[in-house]
XYZ file of C-alpha atoms in Angstrom:
586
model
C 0.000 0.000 0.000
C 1.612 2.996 -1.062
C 0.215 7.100 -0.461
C 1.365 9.099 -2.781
C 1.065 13.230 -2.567
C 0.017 14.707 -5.687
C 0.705 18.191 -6.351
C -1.647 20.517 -4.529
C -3.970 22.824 -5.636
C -6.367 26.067 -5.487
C -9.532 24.170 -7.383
C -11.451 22.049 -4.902
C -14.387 21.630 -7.768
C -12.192 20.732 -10.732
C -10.501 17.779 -8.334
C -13.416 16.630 -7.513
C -15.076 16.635 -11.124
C -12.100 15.012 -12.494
C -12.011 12.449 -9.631
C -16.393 11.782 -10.378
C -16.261 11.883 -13.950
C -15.058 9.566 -16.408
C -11.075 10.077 -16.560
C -9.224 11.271 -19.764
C -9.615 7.701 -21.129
C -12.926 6.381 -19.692
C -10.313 4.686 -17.073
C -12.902 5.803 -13.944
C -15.436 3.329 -12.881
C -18.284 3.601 -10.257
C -17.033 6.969 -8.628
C -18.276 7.119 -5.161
C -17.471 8.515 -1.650
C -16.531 5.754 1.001
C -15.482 8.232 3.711
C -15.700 12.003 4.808
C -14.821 14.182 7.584
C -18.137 13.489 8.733
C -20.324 10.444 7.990
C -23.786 12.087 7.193
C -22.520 13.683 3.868
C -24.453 12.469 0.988
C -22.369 11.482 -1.857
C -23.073 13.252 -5.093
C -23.541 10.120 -7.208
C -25.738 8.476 -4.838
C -28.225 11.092 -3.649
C -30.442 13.734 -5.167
C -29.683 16.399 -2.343
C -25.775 17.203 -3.285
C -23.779 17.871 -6.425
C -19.994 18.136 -6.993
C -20.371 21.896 -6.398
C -22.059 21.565 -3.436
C -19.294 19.118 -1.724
C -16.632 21.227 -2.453
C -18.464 24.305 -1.152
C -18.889 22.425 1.859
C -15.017 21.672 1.925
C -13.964 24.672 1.212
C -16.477 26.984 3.764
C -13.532 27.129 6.406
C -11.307 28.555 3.539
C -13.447 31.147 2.711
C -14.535 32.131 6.494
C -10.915 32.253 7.773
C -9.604 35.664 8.787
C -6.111 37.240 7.302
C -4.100 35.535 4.266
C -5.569 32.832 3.183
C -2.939 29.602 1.827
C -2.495 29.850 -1.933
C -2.928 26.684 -2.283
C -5.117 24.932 0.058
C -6.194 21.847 -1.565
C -4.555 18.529 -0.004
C -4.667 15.787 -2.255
C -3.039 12.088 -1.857
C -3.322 8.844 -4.274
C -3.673 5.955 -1.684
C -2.606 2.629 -4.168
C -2.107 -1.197 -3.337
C -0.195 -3.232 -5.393
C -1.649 -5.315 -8.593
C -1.994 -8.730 -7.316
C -3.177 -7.297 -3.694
C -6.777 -8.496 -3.019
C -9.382 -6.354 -3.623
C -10.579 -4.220 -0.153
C -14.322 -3.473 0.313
C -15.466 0.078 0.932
C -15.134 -0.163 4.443
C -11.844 -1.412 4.076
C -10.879 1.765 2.342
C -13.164 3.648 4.408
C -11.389 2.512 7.582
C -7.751 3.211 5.776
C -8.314 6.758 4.623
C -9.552 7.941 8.225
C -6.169 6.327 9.634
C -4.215 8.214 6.937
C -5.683 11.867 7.505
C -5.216 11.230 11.141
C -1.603 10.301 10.998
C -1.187 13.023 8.900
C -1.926 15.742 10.723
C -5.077 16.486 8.539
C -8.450 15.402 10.844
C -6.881 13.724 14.132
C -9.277 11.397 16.083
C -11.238 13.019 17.982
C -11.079 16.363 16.810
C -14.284 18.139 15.835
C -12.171 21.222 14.407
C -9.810 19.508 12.078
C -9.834 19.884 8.262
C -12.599 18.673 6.106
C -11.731 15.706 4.069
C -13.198 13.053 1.531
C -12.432 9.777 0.126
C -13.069 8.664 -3.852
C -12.837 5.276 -5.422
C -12.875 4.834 -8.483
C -10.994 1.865 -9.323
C -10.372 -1.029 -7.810
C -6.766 -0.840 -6.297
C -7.053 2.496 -5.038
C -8.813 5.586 -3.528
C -8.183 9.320 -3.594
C -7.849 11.625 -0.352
C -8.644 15.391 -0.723
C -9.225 17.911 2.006
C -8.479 21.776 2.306
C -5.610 22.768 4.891
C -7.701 25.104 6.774
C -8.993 23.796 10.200
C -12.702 24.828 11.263
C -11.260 27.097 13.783
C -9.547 28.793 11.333
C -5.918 27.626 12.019
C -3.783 25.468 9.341
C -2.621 21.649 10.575
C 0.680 20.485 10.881
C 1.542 18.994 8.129
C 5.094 18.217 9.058
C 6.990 14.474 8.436
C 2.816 13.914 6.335
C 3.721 11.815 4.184
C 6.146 9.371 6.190
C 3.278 9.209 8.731
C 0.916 7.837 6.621
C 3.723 5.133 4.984
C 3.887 4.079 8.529
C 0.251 3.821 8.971
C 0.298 1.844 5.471
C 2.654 -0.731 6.528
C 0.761 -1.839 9.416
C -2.241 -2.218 7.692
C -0.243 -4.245 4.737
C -0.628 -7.001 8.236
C -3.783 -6.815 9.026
C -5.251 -6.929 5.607
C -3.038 -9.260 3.903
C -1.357 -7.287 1.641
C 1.902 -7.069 0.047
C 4.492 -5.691 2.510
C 6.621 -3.090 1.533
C 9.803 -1.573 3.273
C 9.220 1.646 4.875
C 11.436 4.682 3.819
C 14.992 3.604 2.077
C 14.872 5.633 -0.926
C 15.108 3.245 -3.482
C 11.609 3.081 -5.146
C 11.617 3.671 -8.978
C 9.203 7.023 -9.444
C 5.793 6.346 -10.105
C 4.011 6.711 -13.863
C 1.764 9.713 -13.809
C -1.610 9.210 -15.417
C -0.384 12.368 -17.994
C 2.814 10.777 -19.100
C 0.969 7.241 -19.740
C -1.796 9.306 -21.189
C 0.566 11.145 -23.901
C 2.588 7.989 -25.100
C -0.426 6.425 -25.959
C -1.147 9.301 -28.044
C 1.600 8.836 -29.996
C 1.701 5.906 -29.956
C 4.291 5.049 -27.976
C 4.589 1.321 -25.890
C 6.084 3.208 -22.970
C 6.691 6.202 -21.590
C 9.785 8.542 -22.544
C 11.305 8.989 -19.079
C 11.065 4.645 -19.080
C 13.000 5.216 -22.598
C 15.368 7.204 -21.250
C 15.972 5.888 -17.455
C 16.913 2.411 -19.668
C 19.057 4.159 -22.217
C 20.844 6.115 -19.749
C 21.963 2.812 -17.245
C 22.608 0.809 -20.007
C 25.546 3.667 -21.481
C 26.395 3.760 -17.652
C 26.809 0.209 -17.153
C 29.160 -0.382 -19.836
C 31.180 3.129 -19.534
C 34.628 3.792 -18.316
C 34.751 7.914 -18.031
C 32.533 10.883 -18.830
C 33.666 11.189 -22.186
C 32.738 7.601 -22.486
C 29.189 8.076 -20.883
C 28.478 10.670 -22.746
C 29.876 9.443 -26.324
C 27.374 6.404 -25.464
C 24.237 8.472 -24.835
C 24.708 10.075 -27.851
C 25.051 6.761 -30.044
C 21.776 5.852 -28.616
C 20.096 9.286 -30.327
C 19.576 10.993 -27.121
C 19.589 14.910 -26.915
C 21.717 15.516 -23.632
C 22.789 18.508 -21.819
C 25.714 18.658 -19.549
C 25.524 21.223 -16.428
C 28.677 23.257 -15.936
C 29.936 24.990 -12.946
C 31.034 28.459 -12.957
C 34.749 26.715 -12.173
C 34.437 24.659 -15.460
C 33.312 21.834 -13.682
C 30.945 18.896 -14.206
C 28.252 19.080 -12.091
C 25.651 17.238 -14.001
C 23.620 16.134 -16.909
C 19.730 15.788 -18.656
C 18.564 14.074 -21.169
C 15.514 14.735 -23.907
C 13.928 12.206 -26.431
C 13.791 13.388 -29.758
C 10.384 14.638 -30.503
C 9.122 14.864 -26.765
C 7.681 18.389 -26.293
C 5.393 20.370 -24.130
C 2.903 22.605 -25.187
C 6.150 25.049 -25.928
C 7.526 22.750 -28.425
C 10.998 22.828 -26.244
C 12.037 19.374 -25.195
C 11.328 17.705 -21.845
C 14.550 17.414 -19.783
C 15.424 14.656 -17.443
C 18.134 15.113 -15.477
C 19.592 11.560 -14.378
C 18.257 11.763 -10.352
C 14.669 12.651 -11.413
C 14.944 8.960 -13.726
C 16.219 7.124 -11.013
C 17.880 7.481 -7.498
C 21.158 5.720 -9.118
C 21.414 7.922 -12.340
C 22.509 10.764 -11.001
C 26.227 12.293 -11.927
C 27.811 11.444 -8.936
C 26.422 7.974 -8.154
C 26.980 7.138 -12.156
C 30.844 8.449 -11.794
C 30.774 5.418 -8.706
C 31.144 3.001 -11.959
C 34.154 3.811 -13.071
C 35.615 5.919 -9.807
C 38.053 2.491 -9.431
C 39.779 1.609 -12.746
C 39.108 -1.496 -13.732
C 41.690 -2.951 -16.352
C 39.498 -5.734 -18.329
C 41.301 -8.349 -19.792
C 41.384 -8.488 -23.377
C 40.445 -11.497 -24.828
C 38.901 -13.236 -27.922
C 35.021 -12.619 -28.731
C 34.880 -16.790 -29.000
C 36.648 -16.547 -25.338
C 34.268 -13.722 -23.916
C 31.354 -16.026 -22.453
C 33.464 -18.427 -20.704
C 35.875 -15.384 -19.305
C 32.809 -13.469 -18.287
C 31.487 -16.999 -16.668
C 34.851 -17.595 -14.335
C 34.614 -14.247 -13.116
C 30.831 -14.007 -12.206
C 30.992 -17.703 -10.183
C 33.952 -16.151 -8.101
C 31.766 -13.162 -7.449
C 29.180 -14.580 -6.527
C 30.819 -16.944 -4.300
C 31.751 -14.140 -2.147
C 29.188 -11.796 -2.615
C 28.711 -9.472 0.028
C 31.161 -11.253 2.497
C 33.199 -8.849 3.506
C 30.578 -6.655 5.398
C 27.026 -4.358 4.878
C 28.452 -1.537 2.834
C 30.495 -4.270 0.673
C 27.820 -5.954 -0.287
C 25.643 -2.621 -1.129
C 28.805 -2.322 -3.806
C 28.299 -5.661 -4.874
C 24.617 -6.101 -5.841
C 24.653 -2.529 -7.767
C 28.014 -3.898 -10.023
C 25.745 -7.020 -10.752
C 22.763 -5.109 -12.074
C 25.002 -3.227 -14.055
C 26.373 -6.186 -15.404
C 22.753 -7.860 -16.019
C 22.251 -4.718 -18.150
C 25.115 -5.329 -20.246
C 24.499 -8.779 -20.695
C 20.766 -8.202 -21.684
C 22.014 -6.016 -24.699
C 24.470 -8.676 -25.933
C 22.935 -11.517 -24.823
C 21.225 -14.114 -28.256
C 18.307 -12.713 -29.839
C 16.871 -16.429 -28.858
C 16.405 -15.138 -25.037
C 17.148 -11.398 -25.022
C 13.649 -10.278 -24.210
C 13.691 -12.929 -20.746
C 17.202 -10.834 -19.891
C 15.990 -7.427 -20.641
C 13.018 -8.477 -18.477
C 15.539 -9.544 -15.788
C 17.406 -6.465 -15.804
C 14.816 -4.455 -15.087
C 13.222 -6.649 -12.307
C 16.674 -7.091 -10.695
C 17.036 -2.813 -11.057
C 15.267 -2.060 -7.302
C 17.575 -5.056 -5.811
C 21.115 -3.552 -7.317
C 19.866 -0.219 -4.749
C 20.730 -1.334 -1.251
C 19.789 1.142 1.243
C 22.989 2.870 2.903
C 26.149 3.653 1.795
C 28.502 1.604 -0.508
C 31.902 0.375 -0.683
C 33.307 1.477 -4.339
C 36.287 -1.423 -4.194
C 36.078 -4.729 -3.178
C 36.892 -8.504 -5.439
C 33.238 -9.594 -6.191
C 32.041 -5.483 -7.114
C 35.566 -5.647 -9.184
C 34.861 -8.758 -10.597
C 31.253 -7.838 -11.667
C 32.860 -4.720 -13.247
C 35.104 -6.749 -15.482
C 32.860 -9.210 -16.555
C 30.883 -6.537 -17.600
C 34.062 -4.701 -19.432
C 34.378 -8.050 -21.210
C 31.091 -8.009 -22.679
C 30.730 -4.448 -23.620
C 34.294 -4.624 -25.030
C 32.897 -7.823 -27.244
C 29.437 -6.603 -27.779
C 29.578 -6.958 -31.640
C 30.648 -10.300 -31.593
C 29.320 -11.941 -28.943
C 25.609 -11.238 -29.498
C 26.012 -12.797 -32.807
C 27.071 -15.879 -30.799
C 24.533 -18.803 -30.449
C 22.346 -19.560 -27.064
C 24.724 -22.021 -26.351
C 27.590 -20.364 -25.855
C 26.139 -18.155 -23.278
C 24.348 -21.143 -21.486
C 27.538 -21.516 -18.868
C 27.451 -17.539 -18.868
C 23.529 -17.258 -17.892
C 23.955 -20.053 -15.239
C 26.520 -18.413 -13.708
C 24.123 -15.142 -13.071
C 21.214 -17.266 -11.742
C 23.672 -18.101 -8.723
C 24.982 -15.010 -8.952
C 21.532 -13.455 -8.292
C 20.337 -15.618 -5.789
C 23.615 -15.202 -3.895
C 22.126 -11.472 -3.989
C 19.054 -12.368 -3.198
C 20.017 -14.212 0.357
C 22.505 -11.409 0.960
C 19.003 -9.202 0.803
C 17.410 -11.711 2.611
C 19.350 -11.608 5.402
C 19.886 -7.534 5.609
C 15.907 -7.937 5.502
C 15.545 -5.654 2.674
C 12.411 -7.094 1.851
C 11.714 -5.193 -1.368
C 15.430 -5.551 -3.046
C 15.118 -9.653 -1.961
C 11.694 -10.255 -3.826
C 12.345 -8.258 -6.829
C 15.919 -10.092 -7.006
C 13.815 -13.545 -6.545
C 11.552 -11.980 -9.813
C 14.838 -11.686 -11.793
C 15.944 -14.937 -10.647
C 12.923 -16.709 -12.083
C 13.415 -14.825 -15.486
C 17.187 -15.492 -15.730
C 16.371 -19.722 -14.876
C 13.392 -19.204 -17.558
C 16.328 -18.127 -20.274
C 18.599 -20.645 -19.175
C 15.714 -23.245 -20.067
C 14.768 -21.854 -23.102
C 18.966 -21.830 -24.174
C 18.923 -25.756 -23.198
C 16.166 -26.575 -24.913
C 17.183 -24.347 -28.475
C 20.950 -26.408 -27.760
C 18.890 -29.681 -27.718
C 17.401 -28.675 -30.932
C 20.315 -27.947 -32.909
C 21.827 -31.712 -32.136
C 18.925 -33.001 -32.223
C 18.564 -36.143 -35.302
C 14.921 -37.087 -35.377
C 14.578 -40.958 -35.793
C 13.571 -42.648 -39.286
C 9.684 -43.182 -39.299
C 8.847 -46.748 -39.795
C 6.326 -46.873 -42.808
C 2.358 -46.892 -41.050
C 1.184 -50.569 -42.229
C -2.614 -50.546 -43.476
C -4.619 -50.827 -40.578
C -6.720 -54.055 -40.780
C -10.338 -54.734 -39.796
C -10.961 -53.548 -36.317
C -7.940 -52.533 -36.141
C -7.701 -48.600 -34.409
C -6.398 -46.053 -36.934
C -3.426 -43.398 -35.553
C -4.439 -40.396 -33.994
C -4.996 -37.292 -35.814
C -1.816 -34.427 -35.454
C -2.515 -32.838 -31.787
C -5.362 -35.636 -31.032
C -2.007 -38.061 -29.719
C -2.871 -38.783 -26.077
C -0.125 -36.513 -24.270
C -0.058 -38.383 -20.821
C 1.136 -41.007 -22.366
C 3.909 -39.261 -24.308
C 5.135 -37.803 -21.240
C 5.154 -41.520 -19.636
C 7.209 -42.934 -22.426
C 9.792 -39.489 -22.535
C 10.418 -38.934 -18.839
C 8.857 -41.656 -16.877
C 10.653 -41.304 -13.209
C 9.511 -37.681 -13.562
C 5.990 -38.652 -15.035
C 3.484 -38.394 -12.045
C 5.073 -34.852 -10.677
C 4.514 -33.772 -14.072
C 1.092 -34.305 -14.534
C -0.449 -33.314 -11.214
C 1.450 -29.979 -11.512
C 0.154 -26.467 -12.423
C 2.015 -25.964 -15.638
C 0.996 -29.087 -16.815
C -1.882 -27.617 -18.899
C 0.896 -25.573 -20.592
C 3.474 -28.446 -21.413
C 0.658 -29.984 -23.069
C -0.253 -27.221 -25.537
C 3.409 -26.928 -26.011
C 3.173 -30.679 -27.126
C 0.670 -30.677 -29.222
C 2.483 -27.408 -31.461
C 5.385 -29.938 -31.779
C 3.474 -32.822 -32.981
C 1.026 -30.369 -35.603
C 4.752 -29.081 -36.555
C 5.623 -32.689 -37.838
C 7.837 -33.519 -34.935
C 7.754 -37.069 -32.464
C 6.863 -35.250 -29.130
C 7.782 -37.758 -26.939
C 11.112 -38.101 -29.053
C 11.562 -34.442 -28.484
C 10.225 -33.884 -25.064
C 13.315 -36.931 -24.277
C 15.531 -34.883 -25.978
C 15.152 -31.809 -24.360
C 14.653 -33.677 -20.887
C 18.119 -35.014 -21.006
C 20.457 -31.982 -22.069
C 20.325 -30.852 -18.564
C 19.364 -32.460 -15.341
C 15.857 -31.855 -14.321
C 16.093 -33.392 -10.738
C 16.754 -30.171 -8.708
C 14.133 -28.048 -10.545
C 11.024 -26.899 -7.807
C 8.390 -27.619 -11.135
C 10.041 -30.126 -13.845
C 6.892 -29.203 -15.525
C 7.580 -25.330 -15.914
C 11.093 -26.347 -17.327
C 10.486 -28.514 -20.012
C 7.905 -26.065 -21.126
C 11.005 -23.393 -21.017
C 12.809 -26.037 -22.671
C 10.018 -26.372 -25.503
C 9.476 -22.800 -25.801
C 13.745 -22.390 -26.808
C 13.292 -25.883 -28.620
C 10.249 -24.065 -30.933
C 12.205 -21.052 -31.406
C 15.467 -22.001 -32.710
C 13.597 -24.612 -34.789
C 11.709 -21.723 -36.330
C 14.623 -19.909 -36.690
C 16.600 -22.656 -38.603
C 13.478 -23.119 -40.625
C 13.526 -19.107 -41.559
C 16.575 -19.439 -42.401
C 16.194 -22.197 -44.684
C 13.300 -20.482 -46.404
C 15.347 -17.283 -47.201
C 18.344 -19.609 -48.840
C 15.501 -21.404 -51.137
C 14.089 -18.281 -51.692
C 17.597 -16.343 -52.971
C 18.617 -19.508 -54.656
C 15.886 -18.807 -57.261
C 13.221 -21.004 -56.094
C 9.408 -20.548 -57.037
C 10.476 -19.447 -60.763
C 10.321 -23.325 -62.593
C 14.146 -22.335 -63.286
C 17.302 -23.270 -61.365
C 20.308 -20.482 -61.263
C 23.390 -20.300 -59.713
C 24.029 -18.731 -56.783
C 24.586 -14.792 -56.886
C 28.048 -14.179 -55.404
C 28.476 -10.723 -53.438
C 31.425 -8.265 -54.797
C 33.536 -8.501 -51.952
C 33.377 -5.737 -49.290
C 29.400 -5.053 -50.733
C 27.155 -4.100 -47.879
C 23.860 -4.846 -47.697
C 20.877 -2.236 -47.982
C 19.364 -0.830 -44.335
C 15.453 -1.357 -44.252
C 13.448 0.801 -46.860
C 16.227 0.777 -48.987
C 15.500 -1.930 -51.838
C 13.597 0.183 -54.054
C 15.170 3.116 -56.810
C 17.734 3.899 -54.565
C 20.495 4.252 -56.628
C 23.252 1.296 -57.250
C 25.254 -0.425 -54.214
C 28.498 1.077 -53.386
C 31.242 -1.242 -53.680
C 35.193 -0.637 -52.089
């Protein structure tokens, strides 16, 4: 449960028609009061006798009758949100929250019949809106002092006694929250996320792999950001912002970022931690960079965080840096699972408290990372299965960091490193089961004899009875696999391979035995990874084949040679193929 203060205001009516009417996007439903300052108020969608304009004249009467200077802004406003997979509360639920939360903030104290007037909206499921006006009854303003950590207090303790998810109170390393205006405008244009997402991934990927400023810097602007670098009056550095090209306000003049407001790590001087401790990389081949990247990360993680609190702290933040840099070279067979990763593991690489800059695993992480950034054009052209050793060397890594969190009880940094965890185990699944494919020599199909009288005729492709292939691929694993939860899913997965022309249980054996499915917590959920890599690179190797039919001249009733390339040609980039002038040759 997290309250959140919005920016405060002079317009008690507009809040309150915005927070009763439909939304910008029709995204309000059933707006209605569950609690007030005082519990006969009628609620303007539920009874004849009040309108919107009436409740906030009613809020804002001690505003108008107060003597002297009146507060410019006198509107209190608060977003009170609980987490997606949170249960939904009733409306006395809420009801019973927001009176807690205006009394530990200072706003209408139990028990006092002066205090501010206040209501709370719903109008969604996961959360309610607080607004009151700042001026007591009597006339005098509340102490509004330490509001907002108050009321995280009173959230936490009622994250126990409703069941909710528990979050850790007050150590600074939340992401920021996605206004409703920001997610409102990308989808205007169109855009799958917001910019300041865009850029807050951007900017800690260039700071990942970086060595210097100039470095940073040079990197940002490879990835077609517009950046601005603050300089102090003594010529010196102070800091940076970024734009995304084509973000404007209503000005037309871009929409700055400067590195803290993306993320609590971004900023100048925490980004200059990276690369405050030189760290010599080895050089070594691009064939070489996956299994020297490996080495280093198992050492790491081996003594991860040993050498004290603020060591660790160093630690976990060089491995999400280096989970960035892998996601960007990592196979296009499981990038999307390591991007994914990356930003799950994000929150856990922010330990609250100070760091140690130096240290063997934080310099280890750092090098690994120097090793893939320095190889990044060759080893992303690498197959899955020469990062396999690589990404299994990252899942212990990360749950190294994970127990490390565990037992600092940083309860927020430990589940979202569990999240990335999961992610990073799902890729190393989906790499096993693409290797499997690529060795994998189906057997010769014995010619189908003519079935005879009364004889039963094969199933149909995808009508095969899959309980039984799973009996004849992995039988000692057979009866866990069945009665679990992701059964349902291994079975689909099945039946694609057998409509694709495949044996399943041939495959499913295959894939069972490239890596040892004992210690898995679901064997189920693994050889459905395992499927899911297995369908990809065989529909990769299939593409492939296609486009080599396809330039060999197929389709036209007439065989022709092969056209060989001039050497040193280059190909066309996208949108390119058509009257665009002949290719350049060296």
């Amino acid at each position: 449960m997290i309250p959140q203060k919005l920016d405060e205001g002079s317009d008690t009516y507009g809040l309150l028609h915005y927070l009763y009417g439909p939304g910008r996007r029709d995204e309000h439903t059933n707006p209605h009061m569950v609690a007030a300052w005082d519990p006969y108020i009628d609620d303007p969608t539920r009874s004849p006798n009040m309108t919107i304009s009436d409740l906030a004249l009613l809020l804002d009467a001690p505003v108008f009758a107060m003597r002297g200077r009146k507060p410019p802004l006198h509107v209190y406003h608060v977003a009170v949100r609980n987490d997606p997979d949170d249960r939904i509360l009733s409306d006395e639920e809420w009801a019973e929250v927001a009176a807690e939360l205006m009394h530990a903030s200072g706003i209408a104290e139990h028990g006092d019949d002066e205090a501010c007037r206040w209501v709370a909206v719903r109008h969604a499921d996961d959360h309610i809106h607080l607004v009151a006006t700042k001026v007591r009854e009597d006339g005098r303003q509340s102490n509004l002092r330490q509001d907002i950590v108050k009321m995280q207090a009173a959230a936490r303790a009622y994250e126990v006694k409703f069941g909710l998810r528990r979050l850790k109170h007050g150590d600074k390393t939340a992401g920021r929250w996605q206004k409703s205006g920001e997610q409102e405008k990308a989808a205007r244009r169109g855009l799958s996320e917001v910019p300041r997402v865009t850029l807050q991934r951007a900017v800690r990927e260039a700071a990942a792999g970086a060595t210097g400023d100039a470095d940073f810097f040079e990197r940002l602007a490879t990835f077609g950001l517009r950046v601005t670098q603050r300089i102090a009056p003594d010529g010196n550095l102070t800091g940076y912002s970024v734009a995304l090209p084509g973000d404007r306000n209503v000005e037309q003049t871009p929409i700055w970022f400067s590195g803290a407001r993306l993320a609590p790590d971004l900023s100048l001087p925490r980004v200059r931690e990276r690369w405050s401790a030189a760290v010599p990389a080895p050089r070594v081949s691009p064939a070489e960079a996956w299994q020297v990247a490996e080495q280093k990360v198992r050492a790491a993680a081996e003594g991860l965080g040993a050498e004290g609190l603020h060591q660790g702290a160093g630690d976990v933040s060089a491995l999400g840096d280096l989970i960035v840099v892998a996601a960007a070279v990592s196979p296009r067979l499981v990038r999307d699972q390591i991007k994914h990763a990356a930003r799950e593991f994000e929150r856990a690489s922010r330990a609250p408290g100070d760091r140690a800059l130096e240290g063997q695993s934080r310099r280890l992480y750092r090098e690994s990372a120097q090793v893939l950034s320095q190889s990044a054009a060759a080893v992303g052209r690498n197959d899955a299965a020469a990062a396999l050793g690589f990404l299994l060397a990252l899942v212990q890594a990360v749950e190294a960091a994970r127990r490390w969190h565990d037992a600092q009880e940083h309860r927020a940094q430990a589940e979202a490193a569990g999240k990335a965890g999961r992610l990073l185990r799902e890729a190393v699944e989906a790499t096993a089961g693409a290797a499997a494919a690529r060795e994998y020599r189906p057997r010769t199909k014995r010619t189908a004899a003519r079935p005879s009288a009364g004889q039963r005729t094969a199933a149909a492709p995808g009508e095969r009875p899959m309980t039984r292939v799973v009996q004849e691929a992995v039988p000692e694993h057979a009866r866990a696999v069945l009665a679990a939860p992701a059964w349902p899913s291994l079975r689909a997965r099945l039946v694609e391979v057998e409509r694709a022309g495949e044996d399943p249980a041939d495959v499913l054996a295959s894939v069972s035995q490239w890596r040892e499915l004992s210690p898995a917590e679901s064997v189920a959920e693994v050889l459905t990874w395992r499927l899911d890599g297995w369908r990809k690179q065989r529909g990769t190797a299939a593409a492939d084949a296609g486009t080599r039919q396809s330039s060999s001249g197929g389709g036209t009733g007439k065989s022709s040679a092969p056209v060989r390339k001039a050497a040193g040609s280059r190909s066309r980039p996208p949108g390119d193929e058509q009257g665009k002038g002949p290719r350049r040759v060296r």
